[in-house]
XYZ file of C-alpha atoms in Angstrom:
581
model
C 57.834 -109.119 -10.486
C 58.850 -107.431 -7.356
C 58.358 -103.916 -7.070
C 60.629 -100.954 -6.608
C 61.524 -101.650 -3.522
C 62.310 -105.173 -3.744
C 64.384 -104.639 -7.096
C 66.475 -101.914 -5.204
C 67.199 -104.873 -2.491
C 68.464 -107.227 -5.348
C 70.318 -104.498 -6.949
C 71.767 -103.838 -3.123
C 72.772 -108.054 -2.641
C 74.436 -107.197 -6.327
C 76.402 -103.817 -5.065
C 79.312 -105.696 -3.109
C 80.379 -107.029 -6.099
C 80.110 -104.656 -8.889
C 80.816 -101.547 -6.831
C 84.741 -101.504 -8.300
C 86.967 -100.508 -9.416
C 85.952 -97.084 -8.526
C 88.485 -95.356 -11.309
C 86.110 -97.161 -13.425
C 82.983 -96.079 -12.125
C 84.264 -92.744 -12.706
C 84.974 -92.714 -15.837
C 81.252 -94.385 -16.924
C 79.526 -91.688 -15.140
C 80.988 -88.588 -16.206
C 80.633 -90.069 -19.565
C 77.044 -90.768 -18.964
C 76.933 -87.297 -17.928
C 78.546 -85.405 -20.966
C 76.512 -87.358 -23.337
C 72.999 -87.204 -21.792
C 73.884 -83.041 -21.256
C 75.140 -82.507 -24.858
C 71.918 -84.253 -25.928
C 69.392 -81.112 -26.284
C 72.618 -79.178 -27.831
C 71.567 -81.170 -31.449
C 68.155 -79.167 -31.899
C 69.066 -75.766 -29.799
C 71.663 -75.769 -32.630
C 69.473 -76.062 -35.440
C 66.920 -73.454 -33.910
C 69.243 -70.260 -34.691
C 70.039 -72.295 -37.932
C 66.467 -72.278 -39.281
C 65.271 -68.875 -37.902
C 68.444 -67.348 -39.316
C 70.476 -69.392 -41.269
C 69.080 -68.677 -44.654
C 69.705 -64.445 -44.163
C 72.809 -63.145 -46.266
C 75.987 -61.779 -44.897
C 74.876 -63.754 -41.263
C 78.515 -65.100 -41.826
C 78.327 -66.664 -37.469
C 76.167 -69.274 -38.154
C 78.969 -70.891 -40.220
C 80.182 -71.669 -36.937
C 77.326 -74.369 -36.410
C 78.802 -77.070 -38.800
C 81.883 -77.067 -36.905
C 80.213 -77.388 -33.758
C 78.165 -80.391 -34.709
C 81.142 -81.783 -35.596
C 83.033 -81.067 -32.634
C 79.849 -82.183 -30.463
C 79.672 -85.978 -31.986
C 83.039 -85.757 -31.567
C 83.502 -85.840 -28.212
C 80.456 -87.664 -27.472
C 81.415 -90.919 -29.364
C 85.096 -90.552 -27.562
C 82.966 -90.387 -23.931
C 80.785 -93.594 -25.503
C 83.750 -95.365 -25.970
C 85.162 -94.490 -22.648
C 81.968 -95.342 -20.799
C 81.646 -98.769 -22.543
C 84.934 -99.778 -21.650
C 84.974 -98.388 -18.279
C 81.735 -100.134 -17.769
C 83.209 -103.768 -19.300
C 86.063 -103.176 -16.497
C 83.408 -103.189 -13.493
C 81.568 -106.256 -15.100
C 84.767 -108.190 -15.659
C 85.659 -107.600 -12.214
C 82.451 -108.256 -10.429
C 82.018 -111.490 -12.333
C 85.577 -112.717 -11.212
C 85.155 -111.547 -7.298
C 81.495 -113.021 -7.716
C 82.660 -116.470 -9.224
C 85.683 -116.858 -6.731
C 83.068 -116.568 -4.172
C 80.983 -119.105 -5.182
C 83.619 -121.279 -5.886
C 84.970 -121.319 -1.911
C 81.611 -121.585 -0.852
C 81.497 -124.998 -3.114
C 84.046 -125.532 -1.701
C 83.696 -124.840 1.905
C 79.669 -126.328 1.444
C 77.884 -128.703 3.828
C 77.554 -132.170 1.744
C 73.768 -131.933 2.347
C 74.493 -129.003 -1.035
C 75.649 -131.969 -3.447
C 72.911 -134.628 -2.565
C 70.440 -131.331 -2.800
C 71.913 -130.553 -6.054
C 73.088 -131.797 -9.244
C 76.870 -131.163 -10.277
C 75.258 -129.741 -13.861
C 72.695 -127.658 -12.127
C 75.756 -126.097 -9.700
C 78.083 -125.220 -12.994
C 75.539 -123.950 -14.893
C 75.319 -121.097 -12.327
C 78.796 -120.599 -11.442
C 79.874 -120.695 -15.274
C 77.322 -119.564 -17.565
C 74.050 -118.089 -15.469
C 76.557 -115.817 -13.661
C 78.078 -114.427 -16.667
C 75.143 -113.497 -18.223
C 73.136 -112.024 -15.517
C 76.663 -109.824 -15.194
C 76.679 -109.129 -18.602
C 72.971 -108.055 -18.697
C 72.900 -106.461 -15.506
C 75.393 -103.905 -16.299
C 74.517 -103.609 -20.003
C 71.112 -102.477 -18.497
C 72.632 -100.187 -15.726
C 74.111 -97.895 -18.053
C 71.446 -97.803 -20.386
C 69.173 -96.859 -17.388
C 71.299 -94.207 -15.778
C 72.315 -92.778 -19.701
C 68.432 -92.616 -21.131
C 67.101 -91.145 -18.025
C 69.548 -88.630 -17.767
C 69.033 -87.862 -21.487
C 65.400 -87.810 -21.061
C 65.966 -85.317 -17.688
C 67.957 -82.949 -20.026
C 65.700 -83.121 -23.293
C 62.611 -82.158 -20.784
C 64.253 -79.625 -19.628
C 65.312 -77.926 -22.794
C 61.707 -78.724 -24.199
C 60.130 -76.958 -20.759
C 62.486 -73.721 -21.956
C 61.372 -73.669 -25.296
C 57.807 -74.345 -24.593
C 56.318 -75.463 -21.791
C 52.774 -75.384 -22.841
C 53.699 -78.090 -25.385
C 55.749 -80.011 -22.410
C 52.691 -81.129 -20.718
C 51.192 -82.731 -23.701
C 54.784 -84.996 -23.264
C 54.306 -85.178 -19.866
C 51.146 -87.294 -19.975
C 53.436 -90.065 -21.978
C 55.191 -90.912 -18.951
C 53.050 -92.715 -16.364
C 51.333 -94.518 -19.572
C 55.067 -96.030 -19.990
C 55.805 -96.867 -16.465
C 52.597 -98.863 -16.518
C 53.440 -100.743 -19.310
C 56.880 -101.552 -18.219
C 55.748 -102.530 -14.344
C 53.180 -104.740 -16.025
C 55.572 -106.486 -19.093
C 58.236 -106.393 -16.274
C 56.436 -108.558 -14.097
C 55.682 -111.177 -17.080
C 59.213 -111.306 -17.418
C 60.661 -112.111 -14.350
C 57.953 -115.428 -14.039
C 59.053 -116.099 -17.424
C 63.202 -116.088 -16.662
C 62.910 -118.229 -13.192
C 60.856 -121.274 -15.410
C 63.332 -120.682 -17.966
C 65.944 -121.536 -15.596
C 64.417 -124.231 -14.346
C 63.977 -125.890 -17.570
C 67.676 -125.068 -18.249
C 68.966 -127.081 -15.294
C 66.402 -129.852 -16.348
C 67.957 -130.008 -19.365
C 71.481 -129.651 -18.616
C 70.982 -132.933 -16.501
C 69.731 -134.938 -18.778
C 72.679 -134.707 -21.216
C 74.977 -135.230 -17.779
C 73.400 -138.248 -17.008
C 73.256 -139.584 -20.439
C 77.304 -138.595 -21.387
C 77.654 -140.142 -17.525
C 75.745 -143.737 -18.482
C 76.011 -143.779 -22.178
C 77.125 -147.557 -22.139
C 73.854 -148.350 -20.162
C 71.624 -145.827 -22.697
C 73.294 -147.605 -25.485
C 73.067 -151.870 -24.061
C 69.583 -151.424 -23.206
C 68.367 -149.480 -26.186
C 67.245 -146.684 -23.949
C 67.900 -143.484 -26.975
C 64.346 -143.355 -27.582
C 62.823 -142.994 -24.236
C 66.128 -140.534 -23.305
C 65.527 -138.383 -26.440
C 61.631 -138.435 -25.819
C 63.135 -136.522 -22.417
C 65.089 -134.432 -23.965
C 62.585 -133.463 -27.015
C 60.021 -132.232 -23.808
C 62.332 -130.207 -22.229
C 63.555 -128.506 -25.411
C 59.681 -128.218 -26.049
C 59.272 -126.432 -22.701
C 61.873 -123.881 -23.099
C 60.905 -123.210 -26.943
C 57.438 -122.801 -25.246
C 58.787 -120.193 -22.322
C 61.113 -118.640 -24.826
C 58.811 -117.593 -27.363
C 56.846 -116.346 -24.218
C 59.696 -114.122 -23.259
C 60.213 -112.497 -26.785
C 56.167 -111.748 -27.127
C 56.742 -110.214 -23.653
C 60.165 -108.923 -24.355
C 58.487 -107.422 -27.813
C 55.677 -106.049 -26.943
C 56.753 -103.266 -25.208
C 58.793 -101.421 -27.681
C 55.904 -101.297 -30.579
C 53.014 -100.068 -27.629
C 55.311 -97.182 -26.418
C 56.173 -95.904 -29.640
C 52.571 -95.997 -30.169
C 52.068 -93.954 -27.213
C 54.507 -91.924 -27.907
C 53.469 -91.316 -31.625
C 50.152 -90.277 -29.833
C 51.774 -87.509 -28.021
C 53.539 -86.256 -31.490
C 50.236 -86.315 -33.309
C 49.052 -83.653 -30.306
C 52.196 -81.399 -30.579
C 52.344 -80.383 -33.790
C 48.291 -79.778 -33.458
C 48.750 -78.226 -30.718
C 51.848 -76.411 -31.936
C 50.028 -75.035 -35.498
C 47.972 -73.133 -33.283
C 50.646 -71.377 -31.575
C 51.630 -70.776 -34.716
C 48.116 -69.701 -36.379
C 48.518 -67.006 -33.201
C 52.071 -65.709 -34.217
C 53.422 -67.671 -30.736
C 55.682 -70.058 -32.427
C 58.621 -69.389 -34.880
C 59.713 -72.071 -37.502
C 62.782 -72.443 -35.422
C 61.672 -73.266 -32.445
C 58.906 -75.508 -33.487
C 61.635 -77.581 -35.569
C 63.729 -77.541 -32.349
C 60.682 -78.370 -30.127
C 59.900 -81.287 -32.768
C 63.573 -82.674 -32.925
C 63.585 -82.625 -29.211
C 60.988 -84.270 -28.671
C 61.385 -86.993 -31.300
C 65.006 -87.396 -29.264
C 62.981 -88.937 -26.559
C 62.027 -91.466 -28.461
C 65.097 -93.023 -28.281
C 65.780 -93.109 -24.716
C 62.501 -94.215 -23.805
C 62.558 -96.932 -25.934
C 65.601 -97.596 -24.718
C 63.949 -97.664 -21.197
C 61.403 -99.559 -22.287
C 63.201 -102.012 -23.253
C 65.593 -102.117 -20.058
C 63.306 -103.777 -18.268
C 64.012 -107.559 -19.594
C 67.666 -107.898 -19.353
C 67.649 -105.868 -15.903
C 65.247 -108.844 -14.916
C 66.564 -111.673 -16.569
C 70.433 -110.047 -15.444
C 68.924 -109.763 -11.658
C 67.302 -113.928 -11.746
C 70.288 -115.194 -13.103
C 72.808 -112.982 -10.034
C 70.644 -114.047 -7.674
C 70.974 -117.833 -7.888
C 74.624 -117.076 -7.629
C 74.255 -114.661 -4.386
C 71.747 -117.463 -3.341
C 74.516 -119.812 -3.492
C 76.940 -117.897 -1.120
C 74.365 -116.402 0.826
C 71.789 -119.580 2.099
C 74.756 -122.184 1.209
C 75.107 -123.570 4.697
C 78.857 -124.530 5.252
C 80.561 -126.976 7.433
C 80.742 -126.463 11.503
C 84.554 -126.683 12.743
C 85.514 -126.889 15.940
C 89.185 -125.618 17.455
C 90.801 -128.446 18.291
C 93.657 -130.116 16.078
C 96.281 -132.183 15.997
C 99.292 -133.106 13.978
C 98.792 -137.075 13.752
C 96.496 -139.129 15.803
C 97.204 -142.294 16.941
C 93.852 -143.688 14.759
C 91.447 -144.249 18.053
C 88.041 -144.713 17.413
C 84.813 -144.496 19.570
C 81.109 -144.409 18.405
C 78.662 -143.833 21.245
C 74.922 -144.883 20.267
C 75.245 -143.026 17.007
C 72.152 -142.717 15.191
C 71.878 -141.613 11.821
C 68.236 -140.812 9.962
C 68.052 -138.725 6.308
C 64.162 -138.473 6.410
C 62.240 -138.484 9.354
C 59.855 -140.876 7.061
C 62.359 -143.424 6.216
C 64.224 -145.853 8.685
C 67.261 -144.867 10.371
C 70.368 -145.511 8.508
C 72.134 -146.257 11.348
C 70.650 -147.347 14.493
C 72.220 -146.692 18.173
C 75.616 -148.175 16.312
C 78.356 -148.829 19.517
C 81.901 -149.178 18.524
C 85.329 -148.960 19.558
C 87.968 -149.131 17.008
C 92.071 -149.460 18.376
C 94.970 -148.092 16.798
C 96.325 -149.316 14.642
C 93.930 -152.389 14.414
C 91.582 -153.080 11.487
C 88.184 -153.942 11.293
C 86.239 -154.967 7.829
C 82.405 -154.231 7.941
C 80.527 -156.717 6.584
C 76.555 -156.543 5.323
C 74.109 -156.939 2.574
C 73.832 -153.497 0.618
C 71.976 -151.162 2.635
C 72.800 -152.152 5.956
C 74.763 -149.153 7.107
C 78.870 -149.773 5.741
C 79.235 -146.878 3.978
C 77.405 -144.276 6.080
C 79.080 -145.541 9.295
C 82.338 -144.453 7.858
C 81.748 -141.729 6.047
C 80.774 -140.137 9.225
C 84.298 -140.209 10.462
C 85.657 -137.404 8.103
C 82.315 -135.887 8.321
C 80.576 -136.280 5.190
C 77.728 -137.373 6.817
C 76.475 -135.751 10.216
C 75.270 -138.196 12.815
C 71.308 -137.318 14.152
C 72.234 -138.276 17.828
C 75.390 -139.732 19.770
C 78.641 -138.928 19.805
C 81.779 -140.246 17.776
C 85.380 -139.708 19.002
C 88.748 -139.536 17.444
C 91.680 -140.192 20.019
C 88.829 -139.000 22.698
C 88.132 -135.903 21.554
C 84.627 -135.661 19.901
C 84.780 -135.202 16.404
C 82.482 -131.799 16.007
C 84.587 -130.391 18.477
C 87.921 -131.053 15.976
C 88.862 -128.534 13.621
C 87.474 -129.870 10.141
C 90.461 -129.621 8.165
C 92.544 -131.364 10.792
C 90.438 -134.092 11.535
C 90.380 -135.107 7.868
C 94.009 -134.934 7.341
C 93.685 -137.938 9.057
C 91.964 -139.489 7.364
C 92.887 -141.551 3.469
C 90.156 -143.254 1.477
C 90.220 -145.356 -1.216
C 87.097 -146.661 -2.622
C 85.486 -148.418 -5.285
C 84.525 -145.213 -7.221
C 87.928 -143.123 -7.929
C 87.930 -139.452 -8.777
C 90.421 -138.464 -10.759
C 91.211 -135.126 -11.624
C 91.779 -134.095 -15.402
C 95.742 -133.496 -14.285
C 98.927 -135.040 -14.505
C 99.600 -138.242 -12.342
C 101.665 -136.014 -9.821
C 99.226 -134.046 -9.090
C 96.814 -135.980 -8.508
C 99.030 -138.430 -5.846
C 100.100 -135.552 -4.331
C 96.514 -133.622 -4.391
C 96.126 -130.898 -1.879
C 99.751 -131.250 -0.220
C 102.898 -129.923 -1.374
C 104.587 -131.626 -4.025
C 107.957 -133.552 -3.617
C 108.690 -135.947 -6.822
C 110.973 -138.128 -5.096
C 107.494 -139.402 -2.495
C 105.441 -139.678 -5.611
C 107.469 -141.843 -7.731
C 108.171 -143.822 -4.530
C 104.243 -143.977 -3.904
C 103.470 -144.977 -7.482
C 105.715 -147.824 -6.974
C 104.354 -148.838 -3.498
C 100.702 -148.874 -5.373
C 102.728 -151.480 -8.231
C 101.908 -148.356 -10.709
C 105.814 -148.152 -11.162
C 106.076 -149.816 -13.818
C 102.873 -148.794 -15.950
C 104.322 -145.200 -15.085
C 107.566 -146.031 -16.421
C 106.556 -146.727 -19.536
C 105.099 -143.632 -20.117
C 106.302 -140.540 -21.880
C 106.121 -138.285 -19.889
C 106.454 -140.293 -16.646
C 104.618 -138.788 -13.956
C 104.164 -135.691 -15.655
C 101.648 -137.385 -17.845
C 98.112 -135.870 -17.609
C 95.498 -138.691 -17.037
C 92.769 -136.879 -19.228
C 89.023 -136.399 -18.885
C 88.076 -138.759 -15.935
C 91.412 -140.488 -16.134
C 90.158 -141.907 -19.596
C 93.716 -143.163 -20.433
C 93.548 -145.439 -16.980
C 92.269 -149.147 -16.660
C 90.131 -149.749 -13.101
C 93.223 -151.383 -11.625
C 95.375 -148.707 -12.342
C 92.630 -146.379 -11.051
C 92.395 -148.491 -7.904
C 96.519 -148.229 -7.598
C 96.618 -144.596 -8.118
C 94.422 -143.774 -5.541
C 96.170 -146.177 -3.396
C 99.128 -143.979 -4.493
C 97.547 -140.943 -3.180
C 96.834 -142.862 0.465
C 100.349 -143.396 0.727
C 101.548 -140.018 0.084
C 98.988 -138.576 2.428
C 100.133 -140.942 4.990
C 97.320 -140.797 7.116
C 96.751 -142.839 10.449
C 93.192 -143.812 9.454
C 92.169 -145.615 6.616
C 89.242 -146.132 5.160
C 89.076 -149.092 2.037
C 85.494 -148.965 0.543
C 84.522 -151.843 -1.709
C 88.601 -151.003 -2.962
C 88.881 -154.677 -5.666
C 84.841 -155.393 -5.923
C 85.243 -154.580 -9.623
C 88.545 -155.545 -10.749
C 89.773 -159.218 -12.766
C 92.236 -161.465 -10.975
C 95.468 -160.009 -11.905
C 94.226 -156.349 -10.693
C 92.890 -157.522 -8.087
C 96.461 -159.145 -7.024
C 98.332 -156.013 -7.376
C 95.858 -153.956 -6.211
C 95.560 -156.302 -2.714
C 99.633 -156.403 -2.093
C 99.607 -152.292 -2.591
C 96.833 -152.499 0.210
C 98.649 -154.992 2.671
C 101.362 -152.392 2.534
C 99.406 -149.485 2.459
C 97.748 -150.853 5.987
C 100.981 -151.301 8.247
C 100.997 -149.228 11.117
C 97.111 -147.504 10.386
C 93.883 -148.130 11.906
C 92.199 -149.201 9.023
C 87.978 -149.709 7.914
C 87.700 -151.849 5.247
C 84.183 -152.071 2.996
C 84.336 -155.189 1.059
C 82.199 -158.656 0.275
C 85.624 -160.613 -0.429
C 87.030 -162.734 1.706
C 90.639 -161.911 0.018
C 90.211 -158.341 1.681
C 87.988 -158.899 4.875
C 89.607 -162.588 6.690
C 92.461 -161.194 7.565
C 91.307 -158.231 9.836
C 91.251 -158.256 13.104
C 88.101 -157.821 14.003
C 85.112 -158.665 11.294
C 81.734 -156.176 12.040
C 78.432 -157.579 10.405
C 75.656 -155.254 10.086
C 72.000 -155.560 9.134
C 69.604 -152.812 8.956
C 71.483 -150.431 10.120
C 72.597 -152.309 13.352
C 75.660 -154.047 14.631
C 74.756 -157.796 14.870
C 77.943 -159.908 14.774
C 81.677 -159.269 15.688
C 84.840 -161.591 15.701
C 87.613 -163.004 13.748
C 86.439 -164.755 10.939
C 87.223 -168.149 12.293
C 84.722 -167.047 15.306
C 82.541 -165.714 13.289
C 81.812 -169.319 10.700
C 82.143 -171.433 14.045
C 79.376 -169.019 15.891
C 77.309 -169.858 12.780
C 75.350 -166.875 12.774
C 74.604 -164.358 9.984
C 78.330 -164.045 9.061
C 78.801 -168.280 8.666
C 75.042 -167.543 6.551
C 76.501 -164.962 4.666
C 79.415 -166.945 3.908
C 77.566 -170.354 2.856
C 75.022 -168.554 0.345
C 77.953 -167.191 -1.533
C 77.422 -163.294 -0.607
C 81.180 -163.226 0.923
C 82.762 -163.818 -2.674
C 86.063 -166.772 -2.062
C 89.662 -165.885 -2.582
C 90.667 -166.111 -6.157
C 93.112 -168.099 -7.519
């Protein structure tokens, strides 16, 4: 566990966000204030009580009733107070906090989603963040509130007696030991704990995600087996924490029972010498049992300020290290769909070959070229460096001859439209997801929804396109997946157009509607196409074959079978799939 020091930085990285609203903070701390100061009023009540209470005719001391009354009183009204005003700042930070995080998702290099899983990412954001908040200012106020008590109960206890307040005293540093040491246990504890948590939390993603595969191949044995260790592992570091977590409170009332034992000896003596009434002795006692409470209360601070700190600071992680996405200045309503890559090289891992390999390509307006490989030779990367999802490791790529890191990121890719194998679907209604991220206008979607041939499946339904598609657009077949993102291309009307792999999985009468809704969808755009079938690639204009990450072929496909290179070999071992009739 990081000492002082360090845990005042990570309360600092925490301030920006918890900090308001100030009203609030306000009200807490006078609260805080009026409750740890009436503390020591409870036994410096019952002092004149028991030296005088019991004398006839002493008619003030009927006063003292009323007064306890009066002080609990106003001491549960400033509790309440402080734990709402408290809830406010909490509430707050967590929604500034989250908001945050979520623009920084947002605005995050890709390199963050290959880094990370999508589980791993919302378990922060949604749950980790909440309860570090949560914990963080639970333990804030119970921190400022006990010491202040304590402050004010040693102080009353030094003005009754202060010989008696240095047997207390010694309690102290044995407590902050104990709490640095437990402290430290802690925080190693909560940082495996949320490791195993993530572990966890990706297992059931990945087994809701390819339950159809878990299930054909009998794999529920070896996943539960997975699951069974994890759950193991955090049983294993959660009993860990509560031994840890435990521990503490039992060993300082121990210590502090210790101290007791030596007052009252100490305090019999007094007495034995005529230097301690029964009064203040009961008041000294009281008092002192009083801090009991607050430093168990301290004591026991220590593992949700720790476990609230981990969990903040994989969210302030997030926004803080999160690299985001380099823009440049320069933008530009529509481009004419001009293309240029200049020995663009592209490498993940310096261990592994490059990905793409001194690629050279010039790409027209309004012309379109199919790429055409065996899996792995380059197709995808190559144009998912155009809208930036990948950045290239040396060369230079130009849109209408302007380089595309110099291009402001936002309006390069509103050039852009993709459409690709794998369609994501938003849990919305089917106009909002054709008209995703652009202002709506129902009269362009229903006329996009019939240019896709979605019309008439839209039609049909009752609540046209007002109907939400549900849960990864459960309630939509691949072709009509295919069509509504074909759908969204056309309402985005972007110059450049990217088709990745677009019918690979589809049956022949998707696959027909799903090919006219592209021939339209490509008039008057440069367009890329990804695809192995010769019903979406022989009709480009130019054909590209690639092979390890290299441009090796490039032609019509007439040239291409009559140069009888790799493109004719592709073609004759059946890897270019024939039209279908």
């Amino acid at each position: 566990m990081p000492q002082t020091a360090s845990i005042v930085k990570r309360l600092e990285r925490a301030r920006h966000y918890f900090s308001k609203p100030a009203l609030a903070w306000v009200a807490s701390i006078v609260s805080v204030v009026i409750i740890s100061l009436t503390e020591p009023l409870v036994p410096a009540l019952l002092k004149p009580l028991l030296d005088q209470g019991f004398q006839k005719g002493n008619l003030q001391l009927w006063s003292i009733p009323l007064a306890l009354m009066g002080l609990f009183a106003v001491r549960g009204l400033c509790a309440f107070i402080g734990q709402v005003a408290l809830a406010r700042v909490a509430n707050r930070g967590l929604f500034t906090l989250r908001l945050e995080m979520f623009q920084r998702l947002l605005d995050a290099h890709p390199s963050l989603f290959r880094n990370q899983t999508s589980s791993a990412l919302g378990n922060t954001l949604v749950y980790e963040v909440q309860v570090g908040a949560n914990l963080l200012v639970n333990a804030l106020l119970s921190l400022s509130r006990d010491t202040m008590t304590l402050i004010a109960l040693i102080g009353y206890l030094l003005f009754l007696n202060w010989k008696l307040s240095l047997i207390v005293a010694f309690l102290f540093p044995a407590v902050a030991w104990l709490m640095k040491v437990i402290t430290k246990r802690l925080y190693g504890l909560t940082k495996s704990n949320q490791q195993a948590t993530d572990a966890l939390a990706y297992v059931v993603e990945e087994n809701a995600l390819a339950f159809r595969e878990v299930r054909l191949h009998g794999a529920q044995k070896s996943q539960l087996q997975r699951f069974e260790h994890l759950g193991k592992l955090m049983d294993r570091i959660a009993m860990k924490s509560t031994v840890a977590g435990s521990s503490l409170t039992p060993l300082t009332q121990l210590m502090a029972a210790a101290a007791l034992s030596a007052v009252i000896s100490v305090a019999l003596y007094q007495s034995d010498q005529n230097g301690t009434t029964v009064g203040e002795f009961v008041a000294f006692v009281t008092a002192m049992l009083m801090l009991v409470a607050p430093i168990k209360h301290l004591s026991e601070v220590a593992s949700p300020l720790t476990r609230g700190l981990a969990a903040l600071e994989r969210g302030l992680d997030l926004i803080e290290t999160t690299r985001i996405e380099g823009t440049g200045s320069f933008t530009k309503q529509r481009a004419s769909g001009h293309i240029r890559l200049d020995n663009v090289v592209v490498q993940f891992d310096s261990d592994s070959p490059a990905a793409l390999n001194h690629v050279d390509l010039v790409i027209q307006p309004g012309e379109s070229v199919a790429l055409v490989g065996a899996s792995g030779a380059g197709k995808t990367t190559l144009v998912n460096l155009l809208p930036r999802f990948i950045d290239i490791s040396s060369g230079h790529i130009y849109v209408d001859d302007v380089n595309i890191r110099d291009w402001n990121i936002a309006s390069l890719r509103s050039q852009f439209a993709m459409v690709s194998q794998q369609v994501v679907v938003l849990n919305d209604t089917l106009a909002n997801n054709v008209a995703l991220g652009l202002p709506m206008d129902l009269a362009r979607v229903t006329q996009c929804l019939q240019d896709a041939n979605l019309g008439a499946y839209v039609a049909g339904l009752g609540e046209g396109i007002h109907t939400t598609v549900g849960h990864n657009a459960s309630q939509l077949s691949g072709g009509q997946r295919q069509r509504l993102a074909i759908a969204r291309a056309f309402f985005k009307d972007a110059p450049i157009l990217i088709l990745d792999e677009a019918t690979s999985a589809l049956d022949n009468e998707s696959e027909r509607a799903v090919q006219e809704a592209m021939v339209r969808l490509q008039k008057g755009r440069t367009t890329l196409l990804i695809a192995h079938r010769l019903s979406t690639i022989e009709h480009a204009d130019r054909i590209v074959v690639m092979a390890n990450g290299k441009i090796i072929e490039m032609g019509t496909h007439q040239e291409l079978l009559q140069l009888a290179g790799a493109y004719s070999a592709l073609f004759k071992i059946g890897k270019l799939e024939p039209i279908r009739q």
